[in-house]
mmCIF file of C-alpha atoms and ligand atoms in Angstrom:
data_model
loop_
_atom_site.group_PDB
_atom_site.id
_atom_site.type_symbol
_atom_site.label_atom_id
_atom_site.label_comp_id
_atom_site.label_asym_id
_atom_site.label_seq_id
_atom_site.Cartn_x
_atom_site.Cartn_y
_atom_site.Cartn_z
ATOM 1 C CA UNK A 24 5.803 11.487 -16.009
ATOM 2 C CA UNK A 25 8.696 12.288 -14.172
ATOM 3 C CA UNK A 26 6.759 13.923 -11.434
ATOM 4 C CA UNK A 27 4.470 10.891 -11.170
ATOM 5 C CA UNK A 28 3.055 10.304 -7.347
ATOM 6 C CA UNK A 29 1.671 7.550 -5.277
ATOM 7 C CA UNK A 30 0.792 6.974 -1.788
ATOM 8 C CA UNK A 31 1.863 4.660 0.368
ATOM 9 C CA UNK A 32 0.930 4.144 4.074
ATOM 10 C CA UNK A 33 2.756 1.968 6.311
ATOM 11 C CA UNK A 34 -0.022 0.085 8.004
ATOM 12 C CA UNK A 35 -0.587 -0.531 11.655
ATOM 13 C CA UNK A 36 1.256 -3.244 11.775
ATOM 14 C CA UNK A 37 4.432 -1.941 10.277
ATOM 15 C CA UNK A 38 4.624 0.957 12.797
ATOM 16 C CA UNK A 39 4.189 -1.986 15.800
ATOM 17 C CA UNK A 40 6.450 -3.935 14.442
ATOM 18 C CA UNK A 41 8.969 -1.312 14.625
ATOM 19 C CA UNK A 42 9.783 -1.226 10.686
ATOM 20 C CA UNK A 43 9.155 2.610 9.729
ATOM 21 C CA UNK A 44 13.108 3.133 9.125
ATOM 22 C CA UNK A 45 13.329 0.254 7.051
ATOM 23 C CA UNK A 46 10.157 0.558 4.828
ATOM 24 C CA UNK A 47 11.299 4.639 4.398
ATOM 25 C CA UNK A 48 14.900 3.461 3.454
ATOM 26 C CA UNK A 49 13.548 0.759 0.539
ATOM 27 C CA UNK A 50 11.552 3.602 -1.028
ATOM 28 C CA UNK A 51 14.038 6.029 -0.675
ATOM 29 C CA UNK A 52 17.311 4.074 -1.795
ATOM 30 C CA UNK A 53 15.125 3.711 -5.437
ATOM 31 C CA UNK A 54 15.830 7.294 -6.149
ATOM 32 C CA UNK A 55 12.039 8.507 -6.091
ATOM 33 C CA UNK A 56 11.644 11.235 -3.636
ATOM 34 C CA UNK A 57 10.124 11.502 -0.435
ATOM 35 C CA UNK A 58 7.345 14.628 -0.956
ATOM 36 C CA UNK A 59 5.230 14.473 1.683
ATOM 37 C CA UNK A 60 5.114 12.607 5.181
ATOM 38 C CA UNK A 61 2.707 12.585 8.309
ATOM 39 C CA UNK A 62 1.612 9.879 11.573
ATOM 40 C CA UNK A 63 -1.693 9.817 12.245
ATOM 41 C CA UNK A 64 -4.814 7.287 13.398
ATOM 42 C CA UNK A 65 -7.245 7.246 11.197
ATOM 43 C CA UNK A 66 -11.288 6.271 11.760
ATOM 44 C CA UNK A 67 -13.353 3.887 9.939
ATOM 45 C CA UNK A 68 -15.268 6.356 8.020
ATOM 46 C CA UNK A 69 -11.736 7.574 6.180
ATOM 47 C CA UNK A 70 -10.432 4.346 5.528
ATOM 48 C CA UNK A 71 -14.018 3.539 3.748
ATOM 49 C CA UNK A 72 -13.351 6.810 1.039
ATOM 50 C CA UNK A 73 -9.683 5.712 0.667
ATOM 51 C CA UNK A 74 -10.340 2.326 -0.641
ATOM 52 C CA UNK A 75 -11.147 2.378 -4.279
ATOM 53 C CA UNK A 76 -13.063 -0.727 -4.151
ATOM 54 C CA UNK A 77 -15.058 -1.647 -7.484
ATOM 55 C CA UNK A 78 -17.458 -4.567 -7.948
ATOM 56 C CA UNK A 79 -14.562 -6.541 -9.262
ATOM 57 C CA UNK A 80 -12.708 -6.469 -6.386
ATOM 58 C CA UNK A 81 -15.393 -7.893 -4.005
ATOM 59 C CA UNK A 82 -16.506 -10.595 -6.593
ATOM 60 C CA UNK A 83 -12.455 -11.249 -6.673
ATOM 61 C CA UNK A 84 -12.015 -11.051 -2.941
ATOM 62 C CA UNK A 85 -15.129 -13.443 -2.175
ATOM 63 C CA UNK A 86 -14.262 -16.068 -4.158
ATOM 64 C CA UNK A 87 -10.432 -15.717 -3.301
ATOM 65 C CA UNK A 88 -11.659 -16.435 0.208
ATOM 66 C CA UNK A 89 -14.420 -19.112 -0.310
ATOM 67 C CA UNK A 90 -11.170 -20.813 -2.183
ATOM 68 C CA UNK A 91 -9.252 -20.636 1.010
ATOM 69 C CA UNK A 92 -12.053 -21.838 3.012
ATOM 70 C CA UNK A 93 -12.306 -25.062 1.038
ATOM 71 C CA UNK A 94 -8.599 -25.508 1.033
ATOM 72 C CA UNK A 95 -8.650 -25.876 4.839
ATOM 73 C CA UNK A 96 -11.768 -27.615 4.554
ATOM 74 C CA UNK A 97 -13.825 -25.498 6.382
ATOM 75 C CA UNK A 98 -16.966 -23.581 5.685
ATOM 76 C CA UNK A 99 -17.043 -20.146 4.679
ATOM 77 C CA UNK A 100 -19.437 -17.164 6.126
ATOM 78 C CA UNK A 101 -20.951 -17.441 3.335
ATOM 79 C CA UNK A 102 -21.156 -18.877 -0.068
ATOM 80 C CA UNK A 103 -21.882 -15.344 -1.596
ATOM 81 C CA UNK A 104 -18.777 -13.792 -2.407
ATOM 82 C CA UNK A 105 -20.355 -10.379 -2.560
ATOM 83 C CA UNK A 106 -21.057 -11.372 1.069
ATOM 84 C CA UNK A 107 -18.235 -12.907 2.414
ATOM 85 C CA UNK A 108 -15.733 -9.943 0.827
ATOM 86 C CA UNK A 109 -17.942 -7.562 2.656
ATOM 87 C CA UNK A 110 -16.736 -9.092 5.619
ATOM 88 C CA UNK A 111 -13.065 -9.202 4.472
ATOM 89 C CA UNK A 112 -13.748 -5.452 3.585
ATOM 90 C CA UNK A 113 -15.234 -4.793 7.109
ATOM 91 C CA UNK A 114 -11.959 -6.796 8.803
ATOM 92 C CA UNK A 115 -9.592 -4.117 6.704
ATOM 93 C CA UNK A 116 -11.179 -1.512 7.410
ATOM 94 C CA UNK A 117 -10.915 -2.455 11.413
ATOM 95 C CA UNK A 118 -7.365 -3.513 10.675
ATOM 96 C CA UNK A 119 -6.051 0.327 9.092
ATOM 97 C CA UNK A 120 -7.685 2.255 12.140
ATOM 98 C CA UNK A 121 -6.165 0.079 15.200
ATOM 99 C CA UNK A 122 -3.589 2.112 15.638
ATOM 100 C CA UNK A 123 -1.160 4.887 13.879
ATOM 101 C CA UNK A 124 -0.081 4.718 10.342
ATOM 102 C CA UNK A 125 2.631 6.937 8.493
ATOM 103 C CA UNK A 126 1.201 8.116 5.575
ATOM 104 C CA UNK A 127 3.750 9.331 2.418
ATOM 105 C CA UNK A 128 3.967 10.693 -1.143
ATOM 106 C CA UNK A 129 6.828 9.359 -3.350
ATOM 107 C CA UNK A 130 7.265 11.318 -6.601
ATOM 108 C CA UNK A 131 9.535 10.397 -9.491
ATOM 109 C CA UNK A 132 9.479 8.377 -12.612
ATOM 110 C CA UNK A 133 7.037 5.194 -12.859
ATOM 111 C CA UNK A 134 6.492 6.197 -9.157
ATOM 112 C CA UNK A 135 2.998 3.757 -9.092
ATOM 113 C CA UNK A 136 4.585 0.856 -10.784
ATOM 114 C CA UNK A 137 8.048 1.295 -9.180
ATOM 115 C CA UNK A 138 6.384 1.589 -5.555
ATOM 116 C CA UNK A 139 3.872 -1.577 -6.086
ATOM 117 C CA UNK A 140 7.211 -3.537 -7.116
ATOM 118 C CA UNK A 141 8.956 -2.930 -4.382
ATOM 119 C CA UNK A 142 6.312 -3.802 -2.064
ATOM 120 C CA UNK A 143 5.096 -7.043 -3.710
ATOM 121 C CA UNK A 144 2.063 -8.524 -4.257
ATOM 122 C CA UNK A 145 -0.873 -8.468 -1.347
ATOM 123 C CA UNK A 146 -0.570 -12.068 0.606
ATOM 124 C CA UNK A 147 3.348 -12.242 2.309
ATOM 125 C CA UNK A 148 3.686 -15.801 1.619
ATOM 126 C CA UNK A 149 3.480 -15.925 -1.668
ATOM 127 C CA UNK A 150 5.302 -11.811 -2.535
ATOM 128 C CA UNK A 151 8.899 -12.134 -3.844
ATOM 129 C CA UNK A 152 11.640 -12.173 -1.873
ATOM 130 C CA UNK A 153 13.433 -8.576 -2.082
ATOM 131 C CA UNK A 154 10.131 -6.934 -1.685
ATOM 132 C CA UNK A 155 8.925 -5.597 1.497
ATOM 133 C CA UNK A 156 5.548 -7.783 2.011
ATOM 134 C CA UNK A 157 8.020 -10.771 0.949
ATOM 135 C CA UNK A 158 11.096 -10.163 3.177
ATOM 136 C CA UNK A 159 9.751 -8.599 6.243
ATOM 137 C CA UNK A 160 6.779 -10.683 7.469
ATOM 138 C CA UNK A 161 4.754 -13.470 7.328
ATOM 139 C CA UNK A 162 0.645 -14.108 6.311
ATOM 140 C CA UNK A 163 -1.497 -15.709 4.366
ATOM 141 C CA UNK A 164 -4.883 -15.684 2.748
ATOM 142 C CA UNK A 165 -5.572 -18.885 3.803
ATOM 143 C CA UNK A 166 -4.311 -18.144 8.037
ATOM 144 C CA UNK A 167 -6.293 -14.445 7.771
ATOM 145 C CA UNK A 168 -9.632 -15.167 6.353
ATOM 146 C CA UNK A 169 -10.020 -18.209 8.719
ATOM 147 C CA UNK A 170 -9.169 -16.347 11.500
ATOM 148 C CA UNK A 171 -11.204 -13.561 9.691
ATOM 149 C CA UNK A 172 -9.163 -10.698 9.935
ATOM 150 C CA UNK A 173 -7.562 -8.551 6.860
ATOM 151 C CA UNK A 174 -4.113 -9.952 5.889
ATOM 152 C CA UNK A 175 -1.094 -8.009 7.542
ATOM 153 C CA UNK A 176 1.102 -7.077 4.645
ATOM 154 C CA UNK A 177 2.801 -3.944 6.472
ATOM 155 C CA UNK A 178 2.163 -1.089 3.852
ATOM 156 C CA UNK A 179 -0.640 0.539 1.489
ATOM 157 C CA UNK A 180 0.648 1.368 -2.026
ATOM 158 C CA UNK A 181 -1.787 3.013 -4.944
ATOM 159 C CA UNK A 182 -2.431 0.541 -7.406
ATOM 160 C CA UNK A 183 -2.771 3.020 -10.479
ATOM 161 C CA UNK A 184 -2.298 6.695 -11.255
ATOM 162 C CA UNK A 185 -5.837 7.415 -10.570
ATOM 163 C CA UNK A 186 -5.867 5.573 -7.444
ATOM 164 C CA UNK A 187 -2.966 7.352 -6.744
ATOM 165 C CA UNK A 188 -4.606 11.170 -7.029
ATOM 166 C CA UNK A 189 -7.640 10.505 -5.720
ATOM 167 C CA UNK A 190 -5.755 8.745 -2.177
ATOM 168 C CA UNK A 191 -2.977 11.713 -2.608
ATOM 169 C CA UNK A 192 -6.145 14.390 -2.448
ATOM 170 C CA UNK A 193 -7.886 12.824 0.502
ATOM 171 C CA UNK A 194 -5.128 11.952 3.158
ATOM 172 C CA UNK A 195 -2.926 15.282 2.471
ATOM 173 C CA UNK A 196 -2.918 18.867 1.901
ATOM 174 C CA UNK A 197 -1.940 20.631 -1.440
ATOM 175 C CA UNK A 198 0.592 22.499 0.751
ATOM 176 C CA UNK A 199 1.860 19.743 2.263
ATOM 177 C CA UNK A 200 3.096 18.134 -0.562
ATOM 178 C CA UNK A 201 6.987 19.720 -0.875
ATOM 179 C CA UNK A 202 7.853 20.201 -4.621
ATOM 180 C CA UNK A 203 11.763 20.720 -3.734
ATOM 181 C CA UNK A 204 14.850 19.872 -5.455
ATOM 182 C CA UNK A 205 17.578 16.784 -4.823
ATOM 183 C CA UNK A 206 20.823 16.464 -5.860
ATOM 184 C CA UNK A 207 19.527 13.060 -6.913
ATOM 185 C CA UNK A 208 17.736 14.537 -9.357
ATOM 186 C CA UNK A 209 20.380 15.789 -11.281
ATOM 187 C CA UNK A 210 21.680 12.046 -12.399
ATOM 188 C CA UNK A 211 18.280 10.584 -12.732
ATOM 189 C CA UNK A 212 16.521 12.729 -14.881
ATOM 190 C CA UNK A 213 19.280 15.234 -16.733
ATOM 191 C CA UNK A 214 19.238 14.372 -20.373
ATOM 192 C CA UNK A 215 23.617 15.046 -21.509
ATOM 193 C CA UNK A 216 25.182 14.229 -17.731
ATOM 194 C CA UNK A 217 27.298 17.451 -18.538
ATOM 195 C CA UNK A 218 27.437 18.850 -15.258
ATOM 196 C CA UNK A 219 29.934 16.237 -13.212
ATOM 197 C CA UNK A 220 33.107 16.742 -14.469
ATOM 198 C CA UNK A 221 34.748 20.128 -14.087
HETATM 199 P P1 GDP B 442 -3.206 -4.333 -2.225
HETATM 200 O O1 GDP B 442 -3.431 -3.266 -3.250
HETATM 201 O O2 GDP B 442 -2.076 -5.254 -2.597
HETATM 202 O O3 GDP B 442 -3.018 -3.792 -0.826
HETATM 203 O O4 GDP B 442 -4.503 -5.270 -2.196
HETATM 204 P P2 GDP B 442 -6.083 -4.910 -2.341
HETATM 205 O O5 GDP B 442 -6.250 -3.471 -2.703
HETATM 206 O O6 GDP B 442 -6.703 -5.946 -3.208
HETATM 207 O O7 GDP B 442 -6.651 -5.173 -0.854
HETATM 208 C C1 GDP B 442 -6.483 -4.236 0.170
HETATM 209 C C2 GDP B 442 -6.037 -4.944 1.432
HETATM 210 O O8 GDP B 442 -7.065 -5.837 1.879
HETATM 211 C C3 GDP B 442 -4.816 -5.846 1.293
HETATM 212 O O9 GDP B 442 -3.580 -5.150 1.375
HETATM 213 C C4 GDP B 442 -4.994 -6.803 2.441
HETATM 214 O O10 GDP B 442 -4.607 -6.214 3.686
HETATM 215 C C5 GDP B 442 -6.510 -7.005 2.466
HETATM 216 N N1 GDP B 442 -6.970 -8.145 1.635
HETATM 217 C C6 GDP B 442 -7.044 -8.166 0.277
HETATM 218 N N2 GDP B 442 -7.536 -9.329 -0.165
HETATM 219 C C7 GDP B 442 -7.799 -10.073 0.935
HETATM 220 C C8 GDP B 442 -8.335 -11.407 1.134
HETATM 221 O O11 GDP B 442 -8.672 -12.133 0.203
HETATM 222 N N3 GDP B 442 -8.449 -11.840 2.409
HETATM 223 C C9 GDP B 442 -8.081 -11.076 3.481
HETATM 224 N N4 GDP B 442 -8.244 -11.586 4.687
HETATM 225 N N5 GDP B 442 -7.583 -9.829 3.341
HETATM 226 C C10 GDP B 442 -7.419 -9.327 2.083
HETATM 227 MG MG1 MG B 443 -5.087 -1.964 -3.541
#
C-alpha cells in the first residue's frame, strides 16, 4: 500500500496554458513521490487503449449530456446516449492528441485516492476550490458539449488501482519507473520517528 501508483497526465491544455510547474508542485507538496516523468504527443489510436471506458460510462456520459442539452434548451446529436457519448468520446480523444502532454507516476500511500482529491471532480465549475480542476480554470458540461468538444479540466488522474496499472503499463517503461529513496520518506512512513533527534 505504501508503494501504491497512479498516473496522471497533464492534458494539452495544461501544458498551453503554461501550468506544468504548478500542477507538479500540488502533487509533490502532498508527500507522494514523483517516480516517473516524460513530454510527449500522443495519437488517437493510444489515447483509445488508455481510456478504460465501460458501458457505464457511455450510458452515464450520454445522458449527462442530453441533460445539458435540455438545460440550454437545445437539441442534442442525438437522443441515444450510447450515441451521443460516442461523440463526447470521439471529442476527447481529439482533445488529448492536439498537442504535448506530460505524462507522470506518483507513488506513495492512497496514491489513487489522494491524486483524484487533489485534482477534483471532472467539470471545473462545479470541482472544489483547493483542487486543481477547481482553482486553475474554468468549463463546463453544459459550455463543452454544446460547443461539442471534451471538457478542459487540465490533467488525467487514474480513477482506481486497476485503472491505475493498466495506464502505468501502457504509457511507460518498467525501467523508467525510478524506485529511489527520499528523505521524505523517512517521516511519512517510519513506524517509532527514532531517527531525528541525536
Ligand atoms: P475523469 O476521470 O474525471 O477525467 O472523467 P472521465 O474518466 O469520466 O472522463 C474522461 C474525460 O472526458 C474528462 O476528464 C473530460 O475531459 C471528458 N468528459 C467526461 N465527461 C464528459 C461530458 O459529459 N461531456 C464532455 N464534453 N466531456 C466529458
Ligand atoms: Mg476517468
Amino acid at each position: 500500500m505504501k508503494k501504491e501508483k497512479t498516473l496522471v497526465v497533464i492534458k494539452p491544455d495544461g501544458v498551453q496554458r503554461t501550468l506544468i510547474g504548478e500542477i507538479i508542485k500540488r502533487y509533490e507538496r502532498s508527500g507522494l513521490k514523483l517516480v516517473g516523468l516524460k513530454m510527449r504527443v500522443v495519437g488517437e489510436d493510444f489515447i483509445r487503449k488508455h481510456y478504460t471506458v465501460d458501458p457505464e460510462w457511455f450510458l452515464k456520459t450520454g445522458k449527462k449530456t442530453i441533460e445539458s442539452y435540455a438545460k440550454k434548451g437545445k437539441t442534442p446529436p442525438s437522443e441515444d446516449p450510447l450515441e451521443v457519448s460516442e461523440i463526447v468520446f470521439k471529442n476527447l480523444v481529439k482533445y488529448i492528441a492536439s498537442g504535448p502532454v506530460v505524462a507522470m507516476v506518483w507513488q506513495g500511500m492512497h496514491a489513487v485516492g489522494i491524486v483524484r482529491k487533489i485534482t477534483g471532480i471532472t467539470e471545473p465549475l462545479t470541482s472544489d476550490m483547493g483542487t486543481i480542476r477547481g482553482d486553475l480554470t474554468i468549463d463546463s458540461y453544459e459550455v463543452a458539449d454544446v460547443d461539442s468538444r471534451a471538457v478542459r479540466n487540465l490533467v488525467h488522474a487514474s480513477g482506481s488501482i486497476e485503472e491505475a496499472e493498466k495506464e502505468i503499463a501502457l504509457w511507460f517503461k518498467p525501467e523508467e519507473i525510478i524506485n529511489y529513496r527520499l528523505i521524505n520518506d523517512e517521516i511519512l512512513y517510519d513506524v517509532n520517528l527514532d531517527g531525528i533527534l541525536e
